[in-house]
Coordinates of C-alpha atoms and ligand atoms in Angstrom, one line a residue:
M5 CA 21.5 -158.1 61.6
R6 CA 21.1 -154.4 62.2
K7 CA 17.4 -153.2 61.9
A8 CA 16.7 -150.4 59.2
I9 CA 14.1 -148.6 57.4
F10 CA 14.9 -147.8 53.7
D11 CA 13.3 -144.4 52.9
S12 CA 13.3 -144.0 49.1
D13 CA 12.1 -142.0 46.0
T14 CA 12.5 -145.2 44.2
A15 CA 14.4 -144.8 40.7
S16 CA 17.6 -146.1 39.2
D17 CA 20.3 -145.9 42.0
D18 CA 17.7 -146.2 44.7
M19 CA 16.9 -149.8 43.6
I20 CA 20.6 -150.9 43.7
A21 CA 20.9 -149.2 47.1
M22 CA 17.7 -151.2 48.2
L23 CA 19.2 -154.5 47.1
Y24 CA 22.4 -153.8 49.0
A25 CA 20.3 -152.7 52.2
L26 CA 18.2 -155.9 51.9
D27 CA 21.5 -158.0 51.7
H28 CA 23.1 -156.4 54.7
F29 CA 20.4 -155.2 56.9
E30 CA 17.2 -156.5 58.5
V31 CA 15.0 -154.1 56.6
L32 CA 11.6 -153.7 58.4
G33 CA 10.0 -151.5 55.9
I34 CA 10.5 -149.5 52.7
T35 CA 8.9 -145.9 53.0
I36 CA 8.3 -144.0 49.8
V37 CA 8.6 -140.3 49.5
A38 CA 8.1 -137.8 46.7
G39 CA 11.2 -137.0 44.7
N40 CA 12.7 -138.5 41.6
V41 CA 9.8 -139.5 39.5
K42 CA 5.9 -139.5 39.6
Y43 CA 4.9 -141.0 43.0
E44 CA 2.8 -144.0 41.6
N45 CA 6.0 -145.1 39.7
E46 CA 8.2 -144.8 42.7
V47 CA 5.8 -147.2 44.7
R48 CA 5.6 -149.5 41.8
N49 CA 9.4 -149.5 41.4
A50 CA 10.0 -150.5 45.0
L51 CA 7.3 -153.2 44.8
Y52 CA 8.8 -154.5 41.5
T53 CA 12.3 -154.8 42.8
L54 CA 11.1 -156.8 45.9
E55 CA 9.0 -159.1 43.7
L56 CA 11.7 -159.6 41.2
F57 CA 14.3 -160.6 43.7
G58 CA 11.9 -162.4 46.1
Y59 CA 12.0 -160.2 49.3
D60 CA 9.0 -160.1 51.4
V61 CA 9.3 -156.5 53.0
P62 CA 6.4 -154.1 53.5
V63 CA 6.1 -151.0 51.5
Y64 CA 4.5 -147.9 53.1
L65 CA 3.1 -144.9 51.3
G66 CA 4.5 -141.6 52.7
A67 CA 4.5 -138.1 51.7
R68 CA 3.2 -137.6 48.1
R69 CA 4.7 -133.9 47.9
P70 CA 7.4 -132.0 49.8
I71 CA 6.2 -129.7 52.8
M72 CA 6.2 -126.5 50.6
G73 CA 4.9 -128.6 47.7
K74 CA 6.9 -127.2 44.8
W75 CA 9.3 -129.3 43.0
R76 CA 9.8 -131.0 39.6
T77 CA 10.4 -134.8 39.1
V78 CA 13.4 -135.6 36.9
E79 CA 12.5 -138.4 34.5
E80 CA 15.2 -137.3 32.2
V81 CA 17.7 -138.6 34.8
H82 CA 16.1 -142.0 35.7
G83 CA 13.9 -142.7 32.7
P84 CA 10.1 -142.1 32.0
E85 CA 9.1 -144.3 34.9
G86 CA 12.3 -144.4 36.8
L87 CA 13.4 -147.8 35.6
G88 CA 15.8 -146.5 32.8
N89 CA 14.5 -147.8 29.5
L90 CA 12.1 -150.3 31.2
T91 CA 8.5 -149.3 31.2
K92 CA 5.1 -150.7 32.0
V93 CA 6.3 -153.5 34.4
T94 CA 3.6 -155.2 36.3
V95 CA 3.5 -156.2 40.0
S96 CA 1.0 -158.2 42.0
R97 CA 2.4 -157.0 45.4
R98 CA 0.5 -154.2 47.2
P99 CA 1.7 -151.4 49.5
E100 CA 0.5 -151.6 53.3
N101 CA -2.4 -149.6 54.5
E102 CA -0.4 -148.0 57.4
H103 CA 1.1 -144.6 56.5
A104 CA 4.9 -144.4 56.3
V105 CA 5.0 -141.7 59.0
D106 CA 3.1 -144.0 61.4
A107 CA 5.2 -147.1 60.4
I108 CA 8.4 -145.1 61.2
L109 CA 7.0 -144.2 64.6
R110 CA 5.7 -147.8 65.5
L111 CA 9.0 -149.4 64.5
A112 CA 11.1 -146.9 66.4
N113 CA 8.9 -147.6 69.4
E114 CA 9.2 -151.5 68.8
Y115 CA 13.0 -151.3 68.6
P116 CA 14.1 -148.4 70.8
G117 CA 17.8 -147.5 70.3
E118 CA 18.1 -150.1 67.5
L119 CA 16.4 -148.7 64.4
E120 CA 18.5 -147.0 61.8
I121 CA 17.0 -145.0 59.0
L122 CA 18.8 -145.3 55.5
A123 CA 17.5 -141.9 54.1
V124 CA 18.6 -141.7 50.5
S125 CA 15.9 -139.4 49.4
P126 CA 14.1 -136.1 50.3
L127 CA 13.6 -136.0 54.1
T128 CA 9.8 -135.2 54.1
N129 CA 8.7 -138.6 55.8
L130 CA 11.2 -138.3 58.4
A131 CA 10.4 -134.6 59.1
L132 CA 6.8 -135.3 59.3
A133 CA 7.4 -138.3 61.7
Y134 CA 9.4 -136.1 63.9
L135 CA 6.7 -133.3 63.8
K136 CA 4.2 -136.0 64.9
D137 CA 6.5 -137.3 67.7
E138 CA 9.3 -135.2 68.9
S139 CA 10.9 -138.1 71.0
L140 CA 11.6 -139.9 67.7
P141 CA 15.4 -138.7 67.7
K142 CA 16.0 -140.3 71.2
K143 CA 14.6 -143.7 69.9
V144 CA 16.3 -143.9 66.6
K145 CA 19.9 -145.2 66.7
K146 CA 21.1 -143.5 63.6
V147 CA 20.1 -141.6 60.3
W148 CA 22.2 -142.1 57.3
I149 CA 21.5 -139.3 54.8
M150 CA 22.4 -138.9 51.1
G151 CA 22.1 -135.2 50.4
G152 CA 23.7 -131.9 50.1
A153 CA 26.5 -130.5 48.1
F154 CA 29.6 -128.3 49.3
T155 CA 29.9 -126.2 46.0
R156 CA 28.6 -128.4 43.0
G157 CA 25.0 -128.6 43.2
N158 CA 23.4 -131.0 40.6
T159 CA 20.1 -129.4 40.6
T160 CA 20.8 -125.7 41.1
Q161 CA 24.3 -124.1 41.4
L162 CA 24.4 -124.9 45.0
A163 CA 21.6 -127.5 45.7
E164 CA 21.8 -131.2 45.5
F165 CA 18.5 -132.8 44.4
N166 CA 17.3 -134.4 47.8
F167 CA 18.0 -131.1 49.7
W168 CA 16.5 -129.1 46.9
V169 CA 13.3 -130.9 46.8
D170 CA 12.5 -130.3 50.6
P171 CA 14.7 -127.9 52.3
E172 CA 12.2 -127.3 55.1
A173 CA 12.2 -131.0 55.8
V174 CA 16.1 -131.0 55.9
S175 CA 16.1 -128.2 58.3
I176 CA 13.6 -129.9 60.6
V177 CA 15.6 -133.2 60.6
L178 CA 19.0 -131.6 61.0
N179 CA 17.9 -129.6 64.0
A180 CA 15.9 -132.4 65.6
G181 CA 18.7 -134.1 67.7
F182 CA 19.1 -137.2 65.5
N183 CA 22.6 -139.0 65.3
I184 CA 23.2 -138.1 61.7
T185 CA 25.9 -138.9 59.0
I186 CA 25.6 -137.2 55.7
V187 CA 27.1 -138.4 52.4
P188 CA 27.1 -135.3 50.1
W189 CA 26.9 -135.3 46.3
E190 CA 30.5 -134.5 45.6
V191 CA 31.8 -137.4 47.6
A192 CA 29.5 -139.8 45.6
E193 CA 30.6 -138.1 42.4
E194 CA 34.3 -138.7 43.3
T195 CA 33.8 -142.2 44.7
A196 CA 30.6 -143.9 43.3
Y197 CA 30.9 -143.6 39.5
V198 CA 30.4 -146.5 37.1
D199 CA 32.6 -145.7 34.2
D200 CA 32.7 -147.6 30.8
E201 CA 35.3 -150.1 32.2
L202 CA 33.2 -151.0 35.3
W203 CA 29.9 -151.0 33.3
A204 CA 31.5 -153.7 31.0
R205 CA 32.6 -155.7 34.0
I206 CA 29.0 -155.6 35.4
E207 CA 27.6 -156.6 32.1
G208 CA 30.0 -159.5 32.0
L209 CA 28.7 -160.8 35.3
K210 CA 25.7 -162.0 33.6
T211 CA 23.5 -162.5 36.7
K212 CA 19.9 -161.4 37.2
R213 CA 21.1 -158.6 39.4
S214 CA 23.7 -157.3 36.9
D215 CA 21.1 -157.5 34.2
F216 CA 18.8 -155.4 36.4
F217 CA 21.5 -152.9 37.2
V218 CA 22.3 -152.3 33.4
K219 CA 18.6 -151.9 32.5
V220 CA 17.4 -149.6 35.4
N221 CA 20.6 -147.3 35.2
S222 CA 20.7 -147.0 31.5
V223 CA 19.2 -143.5 31.2
L224 CA 21.1 -142.3 34.4
R225 CA 24.2 -143.4 32.6
E226 CA 23.5 -141.4 29.4
Y227 CA 22.4 -138.4 31.5
S228 CA 25.4 -138.4 33.6
K229 CA 27.8 -138.7 30.7
A230 CA 26.1 -135.8 29.1
T231 CA 27.0 -133.7 32.1
G232 CA 30.6 -134.7 31.9
A233 CA 30.7 -137.5 34.4
P234 CA 32.6 -140.8 33.3
G235 CA 29.4 -142.7 33.8
S236 CA 26.4 -143.2 36.1
I237 CA 26.9 -142.0 39.6
H238 CA 25.4 -144.0 42.6
P239 CA 25.2 -141.7 45.7
D240 CA 22.3 -143.8 47.3
T241 CA 24.2 -147.0 47.0
L242 CA 27.4 -145.5 48.3
T243 CA 25.5 -144.1 51.3
V244 CA 24.1 -147.6 52.2
M245 CA 27.4 -149.1 51.7
I246 CA 28.9 -146.6 54.2
A247 CA 26.1 -147.3 56.5
H248 CA 26.7 -150.9 56.7
D249 CA 30.7 -150.6 56.8
Q250 CA 32.2 -147.3 57.9
S251 CA 35.7 -148.4 56.9
I252 CA 34.6 -147.1 53.4
I253 CA 34.9 -143.6 54.9
E254 CA 38.4 -142.1 54.3
E255 CA 37.7 -138.7 55.8
R256 CA 35.0 -137.2 57.9
V257 CA 34.4 -134.0 59.9
R258 CA 31.6 -133.0 62.6
K259 CA 30.0 -129.5 61.9
Y260 CA 27.0 -127.7 62.4
V261 CA 25.0 -127.9 59.2
D262 CA 21.7 -126.4 58.1
V263 CA 20.0 -125.8 54.7
E264 CA 19.0 -122.5 53.0
T265 CA 15.4 -122.3 52.5
C266 CA 15.2 -118.9 50.6
S267 CA 14.5 -118.3 47.0
T268 CA 17.4 -118.8 44.5
S269 CA 19.7 -120.8 46.8
R270 CA 16.9 -123.1 48.1
G271 CA 18.4 -126.4 49.2
A272 CA 22.1 -125.2 49.5
M273 CA 23.7 -127.1 52.4
L274 CA 25.1 -124.7 54.9
V275 CA 28.2 -126.1 56.6
D276 CA 29.6 -123.9 59.5
W277 CA 33.3 -124.9 58.8
Y278 CA 34.7 -122.1 61.3
G279 CA 32.2 -122.4 64.1
L280 CA 30.8 -119.0 63.2
T281 CA 27.2 -119.7 64.4
R282 CA 28.5 -121.0 67.8
R283 CA 26.2 -124.0 67.4
T284 CA 27.1 -127.4 68.5
P285 CA 27.9 -129.7 65.6
N286 CA 24.9 -131.6 64.7
V287 CA 26.2 -133.8 61.7
E288 CA 29.1 -135.9 60.7
I289 CA 29.8 -135.3 57.2
V290 CA 31.7 -137.8 55.0
T291 CA 34.2 -135.7 53.0
K292 CA 36.1 -138.5 51.3
A293 CA 35.4 -142.3 50.7
R294 CA 37.3 -145.1 49.2
R295 CA 36.5 -145.9 45.6
S296 CA 38.2 -149.3 45.6
R297 CA 35.7 -150.4 48.2
F298 CA 32.7 -149.1 46.4
V299 CA 33.9 -151.0 43.2
Q300 CA 34.6 -154.2 45.3
E301 CA 31.1 -154.0 47.2
L302 CA 29.2 -153.2 44.0
L303 CA 30.7 -156.1 42.0
S304 CA 30.1 -158.5 45.0
L305 CA 26.5 -157.2 45.3
L306 CA 25.8 -157.9 41.5
S307 CA 27.6 -161.2 41.4
R308 CA 25.1 -162.9 43.7
D309 CA 22.1 -164.4 42.1
Ligands
CA413 CA1 16.9 -141.6 46.2

C-alpha cells in the first residue's frame, strides 16, 4: 500500500476522508492542524475515530494556530465539537509526544520518494515542516491538497476555508517545489454532495460506518442545505478518493497558482490561466471529477463493517 500522512483539522467530512485513507493507504500518522473547530476537539475527534473503528495509527499534535494567527473556527458548520450533534465522547487513546512537524520530517526521511501527504486542511503544518527543512519537497512523493476556490468562495467571496485560514502557509507550500494536485471547492460542490436520496441510501446501509457518517455529518448537512446546496458536501473525502484513484478525475490543468495574502481578498486562489506571470506551472488543478465514482466509492466505504 502507498504510504501517507493524513493532515487534518478533524471535523465531520475529515473523519470520513480519514476512514477512506485508512482503507486505501498505509497511514503512517495523522497530524492535526488548527482549522475547523477548537483544537482540543479536533485532536479528540481524530483519536475517537481511530478508537471507534479499531485503527492503531499515531496522532501528532501540530500547529495550534495559523502562521498569522487570526482566524475563526466554524462550529456552525460541523457541530459544537466537530462531530455533528455528538458531544462529549470519551477516548482512552493519547496523542504522541513528537510534534507533527518533526513527525512529517522524520517519516519523509524514513521513506524518501514514497511518502504522500493527504492535506485536507489548512497547510500550516506542511509549511512549517518545509521552513524547518527545505529539502522536504525533494523527499515527498506527492501532496494532495483540498483547498482554494475559482470564483465561489465558501468563507469570503473569493476564499475557500482552508486557504482562508492560513494563506501564508498556502503560499509557502505552493512555491516550495512539491509535486501538488489541488482539488478546489467548486469541484467538490459539483461532485461530492450527499443529497436526500443518497443520504437515505446511506442510512439504509445500517452499518457502524453508515451510522457514524449520518451522526457526524448531521450539522454539516443542515448548514449546507441552508446555503442552497442539495445536501452535505464532502471535499476532503473526494480529495482522498482522487489521491487513491486518479480515474475519478475527469478534467485537469497545470497552471501557476498562488494565493492572495492581503486584506479583503485574503485566501483567494490566484490561478495564472494565461501565463501572465511567466512562472512555470507549479500545480495540477482538478477542474472536473466524476460524481458517479464518488457515489460508488462512498457507498462502498460505508457498506464495510
Ligand atoms: Ca479538513
